Amino acid sequence: MFTGLVETTGIVSSIRQDRGGMSLSIKASFSREPVVLGESIAVSGICLTVEQIDPDGFKVFASSETMATTTIGALKRNDLVNLERAMPADGRFGGHIVAGHVDGVGRIQSITAQGASSKVAIEVPVELMKYLAAKGSVAVDGISLTINKVTRNTFEVMIIPHTFANTTLATLKSGAKVNIEVDIIARYLEALVSRASGSQLAAKMRSVGFAIDD
């Protein structure tokens, strides 16, 4: 599990077609303990497993399915990526629950300066819009962001200077594609509602603490 708080950025140092997918070497360093073989790292929002430790970074593998459903297949050598290691059990929870399972690919519609911050409008597949709500959370390329506004097929977020300067957002322009992961709680709620009748739903909601009248 991740929190959407990017720890650092890395540089793609090599890409190789491999096992029907692709292997990526990423040059990066983390402030806490060294990366270990087999651990999970979110690479621009995609949960990948470390397969090799290199002197200046690590190597991960992306399957053909991951390449088809995320932006990773479009990466090139020297591209910048956001990196976050899995949250430790005793770690701080500063963002929101991010699984590293990308739900779809969005497109940057516009980036507009708003004082020291930046307003970013992102177009997403219409089928994802039902999971997005104003003041709710969304992960964009692995970055936990608060949604300011939702329209028919776009949403807007405000990016503070620190986030803009310390993630890949500073390199993006209108038209750029980004990985989108909706709030997992919204998906669970949809599953709960779709599988239960009205009375069953009320009973289930009471069981987890909601005050529901008959």
Tab-separated table of N, CA and C in Angstrom, residues 59-204:
chain	number	residue	atom	x	y	z
A	59	LYS	N	16.022	-2.188	-10.860
A	59	LYS	CA	15.355	-2.600	-12.093
A	59	LYS	C	14.000	-3.203	-11.752
A	60	VAL	N	12.991	-2.884	-12.583
A	60	VAL	CA	11.645	-3.430	-12.414
A	60	VAL	C	11.164	-3.976	-13.755
A	61	PHE	N	10.119	-4.799	-13.692
A	61	PHE	CA	9.535	-5.384	-14.898
A	61	PHE	C	8.075	-5.001	-14.990
A	62	ALA	N	7.623	-4.613	-16.184
A	62	ALA	CA	6.221	-4.300	-16.439
A	62	ALA	C	5.681	-5.287	-17.465
A	63	SER	N	4.569	-5.932	-17.133
A	63	SER	CA	3.973	-6.919	-18.031
A	63	SER	C	3.310	-6.234	-19.223
A	64	SER	N	2.914	-7.039	-20.198
A	64	SER	CA	2.239	-6.490	-21.377
A	64	SER	C	0.916	-5.843	-20.992
A	65	GLU	N	0.218	-6.407	-20.005
A	65	GLU	CA	-1.046	-5.814	-19.554
A	65	GLU	C	-0.812	-4.444	-18.933
A	66	THR	N	0.228	-4.341	-18.107
A	66	THR	CA	0.562	-3.052	-17.504
A	66	THR	C	0.923	-2.034	-18.577
A	67	MET	N	1.645	-2.467	-19.577
A	67	MET	CA	2.012	-1.563	-20.668
A	67	MET	C	0.783	-1.078	-21.432
A	68	ALA	N	-0.222	-1.954	-21.551
A	68	ALA	CA	-1.416	-1.615	-22.329
A	68	ALA	C	-2.377	-0.712	-21.575
A	69	THR	N	-2.325	-0.737	-20.248
A	69	THR	CA	-3.329	-0.020	-19.453
A	69	THR	C	-2.784	1.179	-18.689
A	70	THR	N	-1.501	1.477	-18.852
A	70	THR	CA	-0.880	2.613	-18.170
A	70	THR	C	-0.009	3.378	-19.168
A	71	THR	N	0.673	4.381	-18.674
A	71	THR	CA	1.563	5.168	-19.538
A	71	THR	C	2.978	4.609	-19.611
A	72	ILE	N	3.242	3.512	-18.922
A	72	ILE	CA	4.627	3.057	-18.796
A	72	ILE	C	5.233	2.662	-20.141
A	73	GLY	N	4.410	2.164	-21.059
A	73	GLY	CA	4.924	1.755	-22.356
A	73	GLY	C	5.443	2.903	-23.201
A	74	ALA	N	5.056	4.125	-22.835
A	74	ALA	CA	5.494	5.308	-23.595
A	74	ALA	C	6.760	5.935	-23.018
A	75	LEU	N	7.255	5.394	-21.906
A	75	LEU	CA	8.462	5.965	-21.303
A	75	LEU	C	9.663	5.806	-22.221
A	76	LYS	N	10.551	6.781	-22.134
A	76	LYS	CA	11.785	6.758	-22.910
A	76	LYS	C	12.972	6.939	-21.967
A	77	ARG	N	14.135	6.610	-22.471
A	77	ARG	CA	15.359	6.796	-21.692
A	77	ARG	C	15.491	8.265	-21.291
A	78	ASN	N	15.876	8.504	-20.053
A	78	ASN	CA	16.055	9.826	-19.442
A	78	ASN	C	14.747	10.487	-19.006
A	79	ASP	N	13.609	9.798	-19.182
A	79	ASP	CA	12.355	10.334	-18.656
A	79	ASP	C	12.370	10.302	-17.130
A	80	LEU	N	11.665	11.262	-16.537
A	80	LEU	CA	11.546	11.362	-15.086
A	80	LEU	C	10.307	10.596	-14.625
A	81	VAL	N	10.413	9.889	-13.499
A	81	VAL	CA	9.271	9.166	-12.933
A	81	VAL	C	9.159	9.466	-11.437
A	82	ASN	N	7.926	9.457	-10.934
A	82	ASN	CA	7.692	9.607	-9.500
A	82	ASN	C	7.915	8.268	-8.807
A	83	LEU	N	8.495	8.307	-7.623
A	83	LEU	CA	8.780	7.072	-6.893
A	83	LEU	C	8.279	7.160	-5.455
A	84	GLU	N	7.646	6.081	-5.018
A	84	GLU	CA	7.247	5.956	-3.610
A	84	GLU	C	7.379	4.499	-3.199
A	85	ARG	N	8.052	4.258	-2.094
A	85	ARG	CA	8.148	2.907	-1.558
A	85	ARG	C	6.883	2.592	-0.775
A	86	ALA	N	6.586	1.293	-0.623
A	86	ALA	CA	5.398	0.885	0.123
A	86	ALA	C	5.471	1.432	1.543
A	87	MET	N	4.314	1.783	2.070
A	87	MET	CA	4.242	2.395	3.396
A	87	MET	C	4.596	1.378	4.484
A	88	PRO	N	5.553	1.691	5.364
A	88	PRO	CA	5.871	0.784	6.470
A	88	PRO	C	4.754	0.788	7.508
A	89	ALA	N	4.643	-0.291	8.276
A	89	ALA	CA	3.564	-0.420	9.258
A	89	ALA	C	3.583	0.704	10.286
A	90	ASP	N	4.761	1.227	10.591
A	90	ASP	CA	4.861	2.291	11.593
A	90	ASP	C	5.040	3.662	10.942
A	91	GLY	N	4.733	3.747	9.647
A	91	GLY	CA	4.942	5.001	8.933
A	91	GLY	C	3.790	5.967	9.083
A	92	ARG	N	4.027	7.213	8.705
A	92	ARG	CA	2.990	8.238	8.731
A	92	ARG	C	2.080	8.081	7.524
A	93	PHE	N	0.788	8.329	7.737
A	93	PHE	CA	-0.185	8.239	6.651
A	93	PHE	C	-0.590	9.655	6.276
A	94	GLY	N	0.112	10.248	5.309
A	94	GLY	CA	-0.114	11.652	5.011
A	94	GLY	C	-0.976	11.945	3.805
A	95	GLY	N	-1.233	10.948	2.954
A	95	GLY	CA	-2.021	11.191	1.747
A	95	GLY	C	-3.357	10.482	1.826
A	96	HIS	N	-3.577	9.490	0.936
A	96	HIS	CA	-4.754	8.624	1.027
A	96	HIS	C	-4.336	7.228	0.573
A	97	ILE	N	-5.234	6.256	0.717
A	97	ILE	CA	-4.889	4.880	0.355
A	97	ILE	C	-4.705	4.768	-1.158
A	98	VAL	N	-3.495	4.409	-1.556
A	98	VAL	CA	-3.170	4.229	-2.975
A	98	VAL	C	-2.644	2.805	-3.147
A	99	ALA	N	-3.285	2.043	-4.021
A	99	ALA	CA	-2.907	0.645	-4.202
A	99	ALA	C	-1.807	0.457	-5.238
A	100	GLY	N	-1.654	1.427	-6.127
A	100	GLY	CA	-0.700	1.257	-7.214
A	100	GLY	C	-1.294	0.491	-8.384
A	101	HIS	N	-2.641	0.363	-8.382
A	101	HIS	CA	-3.355	-0.318	-9.466
A	101	HIS	C	-4.060	0.751	-10.303
A	102	VAL	N	-3.480	1.090	-11.413
A	102	VAL	CA	-3.984	2.188	-12.246
A	102	VAL	C	-5.339	1.828	-12.852
A	103	ASP	N	-6.300	2.748	-12.742
A	103	ASP	CA	-7.651	2.514	-13.262
A	103	ASP	C	-7.822	2.980	-14.701
A	104	GLY	N	-6.990	3.885	-15.139
A	104	GLY	CA	-7.107	4.399	-16.499
A	104	GLY	C	-6.072	5.474	-16.762
A	105	VAL	N	-6.037	5.929	-17.983
A	105	VAL	CA	-5.089	6.968	-18.389
A	105	VAL	C	-5.849	8.255	-18.675
A	106	GLY	N	-5.392	9.341	-18.061
A	106	GLY	CA	-5.988	10.649	-18.283
A	106	GLY	C	-5.096	11.504	-19.166
A	107	ARG	N	-5.629	12.653	-19.557
A	107	ARG	CA	-4.866	13.575	-20.410
A	107	ARG	C	-4.924	14.970	-19.812
A	108	ILE	N	-3.751	15.595	-19.685
A	108	ILE	CA	-3.702	16.961	-19.174
A	108	ILE	C	-4.397	17.881	-20.171
A	109	GLN	N	-5.472	18.512	-19.726
A	109	GLN	CA	-6.217	19.417	-20.599
A	109	GLN	C	-5.634	20.826	-20.562
A	110	SER	N	-5.275	21.266	-19.348
A	110	SER	CA	-4.681	22.602	-19.221
A	110	SER	C	-3.945	22.721	-17.902
A	111	ILE	N	-2.954	23.596	-17.882
A	111	ILE	CA	-2.220	23.952	-16.662
A	111	ILE	C	-2.208	25.471	-16.596
A	112	THR	N	-2.805	26.019	-15.530
A	112	THR	CA	-2.968	27.463	-15.416
A	112	THR	C	-2.395	27.955	-14.098
A	113	ALA	N	-1.553	28.973	-14.157
A	113	ALA	CA	-1.001	29.554	-12.930
A	113	ALA	C	-2.108	30.227	-12.132
A	114	GLN	N	-2.112	29.970	-10.823
A	114	GLN	CA	-3.062	30.590	-9.898
A	114	GLN	C	-2.253	31.098	-8.711
A	115	GLY	N	-1.695	32.301	-8.842
A	115	GLY	CA	-0.774	32.786	-7.830
A	115	GLY	C	0.482	31.934	-7.861
A	116	ALA	N	0.892	31.439	-6.690
A	116	ALA	CA	2.079	30.587	-6.622
A	116	ALA	C	1.766	29.140	-6.982
A	117	SER	N	0.487	28.799	-7.020
A	117	SER	CA	0.071	27.432	-7.315
A	117	SER	C	-0.300	27.277	-8.785
A	118	SER	N	-0.672	26.058	-9.155
A	118	SER	CA	-1.075	25.777	-10.536
A	118	SER	C	-2.373	24.984	-10.534
A	119	LYS	N	-3.320	25.412	-11.362
A	119	LYS	CA	-4.570	24.669	-11.527
A	119	LYS	C	-4.412	23.754	-12.731
A	120	VAL	N	-4.650	22.472	-12.509
A	120	VAL	CA	-4.495	21.485	-13.575
A	120	VAL	C	-5.842	20.824	-13.843
A	121	ALA	N	-6.272	20.864	-15.095
A	121	ALA	CA	-7.501	20.188	-15.516
A	121	ALA	C	-7.113	18.916	-16.261
A	122	ILE	N	-7.737	17.809	-15.879
A	122	ILE	CA	-7.389	16.507	-16.449
A	122	ILE	C	-8.640	15.828	-16.997
A	123	GLU	N	-8.554	15.414	-18.235
A	123	GLU	CA	-9.646	14.668	-18.865
A	123	GLU	C	-9.423	13.179	-18.630
A	124	VAL	N	-10.469	12.475	-18.214
A	124	VAL	CA	-10.352	11.047	-17.929
A	124	VAL	C	-11.463	10.286	-18.650
A	125	PRO	N	-11.311	8.967	-18.800
A	125	PRO	CA	-12.390	8.179	-19.393
A	125	PRO	C	-13.696	8.392	-18.625
A	126	VAL	N	-14.796	8.534	-19.349
A	126	VAL	CA	-16.086	8.848	-18.726
A	126	VAL	C	-16.460	7.827	-17.661
A	127	GLU	N	-16.097	6.562	-17.869
A	127	GLU	CA	-16.483	5.522	-16.908
A	127	GLU	C	-15.830	5.697	-15.541
A	128	LEU	N	-14.793	6.510	-15.445
A	128	LEU	CA	-14.150	6.754	-14.147
A	128	LEU	C	-14.763	7.929	-13.399
A	129	MET	N	-15.550	8.742	-14.079
A	129	MET	CA	-16.059	9.966	-13.462
A	129	MET	C	-16.945	9.696	-12.251
A	130	LYS	N	-17.654	8.571	-12.240
A	130	LYS	CA	-18.542	8.277	-11.113
A	130	LYS	C	-17.779	8.062	-9.810
A	131	TYR	N	-16.478	7.826	-9.898
A	131	TYR	CA	-15.670	7.615	-8.698
A	131	TYR	C	-15.015	8.904	-8.200
A	132	LEU	N	-15.230	10.010	-8.896
A	132	LEU	CA	-14.570	11.269	-8.559
A	132	LEU	C	-15.574	12.255	-7.985
A	133	ALA	N	-15.178	12.945	-6.924
A	133	ALA	CA	-16.067	13.915	-6.282
A	133	ALA	C	-15.245	15.085	-5.768
A	134	ALA	N	-15.845	16.268	-5.807
A	134	ALA	CA	-15.172	17.453	-5.259
A	134	ALA	C	-14.807	17.205	-3.806
A	135	LYS	N	-13.593	17.574	-3.434
A	135	LYS	CA	-13.005	17.377	-2.108
A	135	LYS	C	-12.590	15.930	-1.855
A	136	GLY	N	-12.796	15.065	-2.849
A	136	GLY	CA	-12.337	13.693	-2.729
A	136	GLY	C	-10.881	13.571	-3.147
A	137	SER	N	-10.361	12.352	-3.103
A	137	SER	CA	-8.953	12.115	-3.425
A	137	SER	C	-8.810	11.367	-4.745
A	138	VAL	N	-7.701	11.605	-5.408
A	138	VAL	CA	-7.348	10.898	-6.633
A	138	VAL	C	-5.829	10.852	-6.713
A	139	ALA	N	-5.295	9.787	-7.315
A	139	ALA	CA	-3.849	9.698	-7.529
A	139	ALA	C	-3.561	9.942	-9.004
A	140	VAL	N	-2.712	10.915	-9.276
A	140	VAL	CA	-2.308	11.265	-10.641
A	140	VAL	C	-0.813	10.987	-10.768
A	141	ASP	N	-0.453	9.999	-11.580
A	141	ASP	CA	0.949	9.564	-11.667
A	141	ASP	C	1.522	9.280	-10.279
A	142	GLY	N	0.667	8.710	-9.417
A	142	GLY	CA	1.103	8.324	-8.079
A	142	GLY	C	1.085	9.427	-7.052
A	143	ILE	N	0.623	10.620	-7.417
A	143	ILE	CA	0.589	11.766	-6.503
A	143	ILE	C	-0.808	11.896	-5.911
A	144	SER	N	-0.918	11.873	-4.601
A	144	SER	CA	-2.208	12.055	-3.930
A	144	SER	C	-2.632	13.513	-4.035
A	145	LEU	N	-3.793	13.743	-4.652
A	145	LEU	CA	-4.285	15.099	-4.856
A	145	LEU	C	-5.744	15.197	-4.443
A	146	THR	N	-6.149	16.401	-4.041
A	146	THR	CA	-7.540	16.672	-3.687
A	146	THR	C	-8.247	17.294	-4.881
A	147	ILE	N	-9.400	16.750	-5.216
A	147	ILE	CA	-10.170	17.237	-6.363
A	147	ILE	C	-10.900	18.521	-5.983
A	148	ASN	N	-10.728	19.548	-6.782
A	148	ASN	CA	-11.413	20.824	-6.541
A	148	ASN	C	-12.754	20.915	-7.249
A	149	LYS	N	-12.789	20.397	-8.478
A	149	LYS	CA	-13.989	20.559	-9.300
A	149	LYS	C	-14.119	19.371	-10.241
A	150	VAL	N	-15.368	18.964	-10.489
A	150	VAL	CA	-15.643	17.851	-11.397
A	150	VAL	C	-16.650	18.299	-12.449
A	151	THR	N	-16.366	18.008	-13.721
A	151	THR	CA	-17.331	18.270	-14.794
A	151	THR	C	-17.683	16.932	-15.448
A	152	ARG	N	-18.210	16.954	-16.665
A	152	ARG	CA	-18.690	15.712	-17.277
A	152	ARG	C	-17.587	14.678	-17.465
A	153	ASN	N	-16.434	15.093	-17.964
A	153	ASN	CA	-15.352	14.131	-18.163
A	153	ASN	C	-13.987	14.702	-17.778
A	154	THR	N	-13.984	15.723	-16.937
A	154	THR	CA	-12.727	16.285	-16.440
A	154	THR	C	-12.829	16.567	-14.946
A	155	PHE	N	-11.670	16.691	-14.333
A	155	PHE	CA	-11.622	17.183	-12.957
A	155	PHE	C	-10.451	18.146	-12.837
A	156	GLU	N	-10.512	18.998	-11.825
A	156	GLU	CA	-9.459	19.981	-11.606
A	156	GLU	C	-8.827	19.777	-10.238
A	157	VAL	N	-7.522	19.991	-10.177
A	157	VAL	CA	-6.779	19.936	-8.921
A	157	VAL	C	-5.879	21.162	-8.838
A	158	MET	N	-5.574	21.577	-7.621
A	158	MET	CA	-4.623	22.667	-7.409
A	158	MET	C	-3.307	22.072	-6.924
A	159	ILE	N	-2.227	22.469	-7.547
A	159	ILE	CA	-0.905	21.944	-7.210
A	159	ILE	C	-0.099	23.027	-6.503
A	160	ILE	N	0.307	22.741	-5.267
A	160	ILE	CA	1.116	23.710	-4.529
A	160	ILE	C	2.547	23.703	-5.079
A	161	PRO	N	3.310	24.782	-4.864
A	161	PRO	CA	4.662	24.870	-5.438
A	161	PRO	C	5.569	23.695	-5.083
A	162	HIS	N	5.516	23.213	-3.834
A	162	HIS	CA	6.395	22.110	-3.428
A	162	HIS	C	6.117	20.862	-4.258
A	163	THR	N	4.847	20.510	-4.402
A	163	THR	CA	4.481	19.322	-5.182
A	163	THR	C	4.873	19.496	-6.639
A	164	PHE	N	4.640	20.675	-7.173
A	164	PHE	CA	4.965	20.942	-8.574
A	164	PHE	C	6.464	20.799	-8.819
A	165	ALA	N	7.268	21.281	-7.881
A	165	ALA	CA	8.722	21.291	-8.075
A	165	ALA	C	9.376	19.944	-7.802
A	166	ASN	N	8.717	19.084	-7.014
A	166	ASN	CA	9.361	17.849	-6.567
A	166	ASN	C	8.738	16.579	-7.135
A	167	THR	N	7.961	16.720	-8.190
A	167	THR	CA	7.382	15.568	-8.883
A	167	THR	C	7.515	15.787	-10.389
A	168	THR	N	6.981	14.846	-11.142
A	168	THR	CA	7.035	14.960	-12.600
A	168	THR	C	6.078	16.015	-13.141
A	169	LEU	N	5.208	16.564	-12.299
A	169	LEU	CA	4.239	17.550	-12.776
A	169	LEU	C	4.916	18.741	-13.448
A	170	ALA	N	6.089	19.097	-12.971
A	170	ALA	CA	6.805	20.245	-13.541
A	170	ALA	C	7.223	20.000	-14.988
A	171	THR	N	7.259	18.732	-15.412
A	171	THR	CA	7.696	18.410	-16.778
A	171	THR	C	6.528	18.227	-17.741
A	172	LEU	N	5.298	18.239	-17.221
A	172	LEU	CA	4.139	17.937	-18.061
A	172	LEU	C	3.580	19.179	-18.747
A	173	LYS	N	3.027	18.966	-19.913
A	173	LYS	CA	2.384	20.036	-20.680
A	173	LYS	C	0.998	19.569	-21.108
A	174	SER	N	0.199	20.481	-21.613
A	174	SER	CA	-1.129	20.120	-22.108
A	174	SER	C	-1.009	19.004	-23.146
A	175	GLY	N	-1.873	18.021	-23.023
A	175	GLY	CA	-1.845	16.876	-23.927
A	175	GLY	C	-1.111	15.680	-23.371
A	176	ALA	N	-0.306	15.873	-22.322
A	176	ALA	CA	0.445	14.765	-21.729
A	176	ALA	C	-0.509	13.760	-21.087
A	177	LYS	N	-0.150	12.486	-21.155
A	177	LYS	CA	-0.969	11.435	-20.556
A	177	LYS	C	-0.443	11.084	-19.167
A	178	VAL	N	-1.377	10.797	-18.252
A	178	VAL	CA	-1.018	10.509	-16.862
A	178	VAL	C	-1.813	9.309	-16.365
A	179	ASN	N	-1.230	8.582	-15.417
A	179	ASN	CA	-1.912	7.455	-14.798
A	179	ASN	C	-2.909	7.955	-13.756
A	180	ILE	N	-4.108	7.389	-13.772
A	180	ILE	CA	-5.154	7.775	-12.834
A	180	ILE	C	-5.555	6.572	-11.988
A	181	GLU	N	-5.535	6.745	-10.677
A	181	GLU	CA	-6.104	5.746	-9.763
A	181	GLU	C	-7.153	6.435	-8.906
A	182	VAL	N	-8.398	5.978	-9.024
A	182	VAL	CA	-9.474	6.575	-8.233
A	182	VAL	C	-9.386	6.072	-6.800
A	183	ASP	N	-10.114	6.731	-5.911
A	183	ASP	CA	-10.123	6.351	-4.500
A	183	ASP	C	-10.711	4.951	-4.366
A	184	ILE	N	-9.953	4.044	-3.777
A	184	ILE	CA	-10.384	2.648	-3.658
A	184	ILE	C	-11.658	2.515	-2.829
A	185	ILE	N	-11.895	3.451	-1.911
A	185	ILE	CA	-13.111	3.410	-1.098
A	185	ILE	C	-14.342	3.563	-1.984
A	186	ALA	N	-14.253	4.411	-3.007
A	186	ALA	CA	-15.377	4.592	-3.932
A	186	ALA	C	-15.680	3.297	-4.673
A	187	ARG	N	-14.651	2.559	-5.024
A	187	ARG	CA	-14.867	1.287	-5.725
A	187	ARG	C	-15.536	0.266	-4.805
A	188	TYR	N	-15.102	0.203	-3.549
A	188	TYR	CA	-15.719	-0.739	-2.611
A	188	TYR	C	-17.172	-0.372	-2.346
A	189	LEU	N	-17.465	0.917	-2.241
A	189	LEU	CA	-18.845	1.348	-2.032
A	189	LEU	C	-19.717	0.953	-3.215
A	190	GLU	N	-19.185	1.108	-4.426
A	190	GLU	CA	-19.947	0.710	-5.609
A	190	GLU	C	-20.252	-0.781	-5.572
A	191	ALA	N	-19.261	-1.585	-5.209
A	191	ALA	CA	-19.462	-3.032	-5.143
A	191	ALA	C	-20.497	-3.391	-4.084
A	192	LEU	N	-20.433	-2.717	-2.946
A	192	LEU	CA	-21.374	-2.967	-1.855
A	192	LEU	C	-22.797	-2.648	-2.286
A	193	VAL	N	-22.969	-1.494	-2.907
A	193	VAL	CA	-24.305	-1.055	-3.323
A	193	VAL	C	-24.861	-1.943	-4.429
A	194	SER	N	-24.016	-2.312	-5.387
A	194	SER	CA	-24.497	-3.070	-6.545
A	194	SER	C	-24.892	-4.497	-6.198
A	195	ARG	N	-24.353	-5.035	-5.096
A	195	ARG	CA	-24.616	-6.434	-4.750
A	195	ARG	C	-25.680	-6.609	-3.671
A	196	ALA	N	-26.213	-5.517	-3.179
A	196	ALA	CA	-27.157	-5.621	-2.067
A	196	ALA	C	-28.479	-4.954	-2.402
A	197	SER	N	-29.574	-5.541	-1.877
A	197	SER	CA	-30.873	-4.889	-1.983
A	197	SER	C	-30.909	-3.742	-0.985
A	198	GLY	N	-31.978	-2.955	-1.014
A	198	GLY	CA	-32.074	-1.819	-0.104
A	198	GLY	C	-31.959	-2.212	1.347
A	199	SER	N	-32.684	-3.263	1.768
A	199	SER	CA	-32.647	-3.686	3.172
A	199	SER	C	-31.299	-4.275	3.539
A	200	GLN	N	-30.704	-5.039	2.609
A	200	GLN	CA	-29.384	-5.615	2.872
A	200	GLN	C	-28.331	-4.525	3.002
A	201	LEU	N	-28.437	-3.517	2.133
A	201	LEU	CA	-27.484	-2.416	2.175
A	201	LEU	C	-27.586	-1.664	3.490
A	202	ALA	N	-28.820	-1.384	3.931
A	202	ALA	CA	-29.007	-0.678	5.198
A	202	ALA	C	-28.398	-1.465	6.346
A	203	ALA	N	-28.618	-2.783	6.354
A	203	ALA	CA	-28.076	-3.625	7.423
A	203	ALA	C	-26.552	-3.617	7.411
A	204	LYS	N	-25.969	-3.685	6.213
A	204	LYS	CA	-24.510	-3.688	6.115
A	204	LYS	C	-23.928	-2.353	6.564
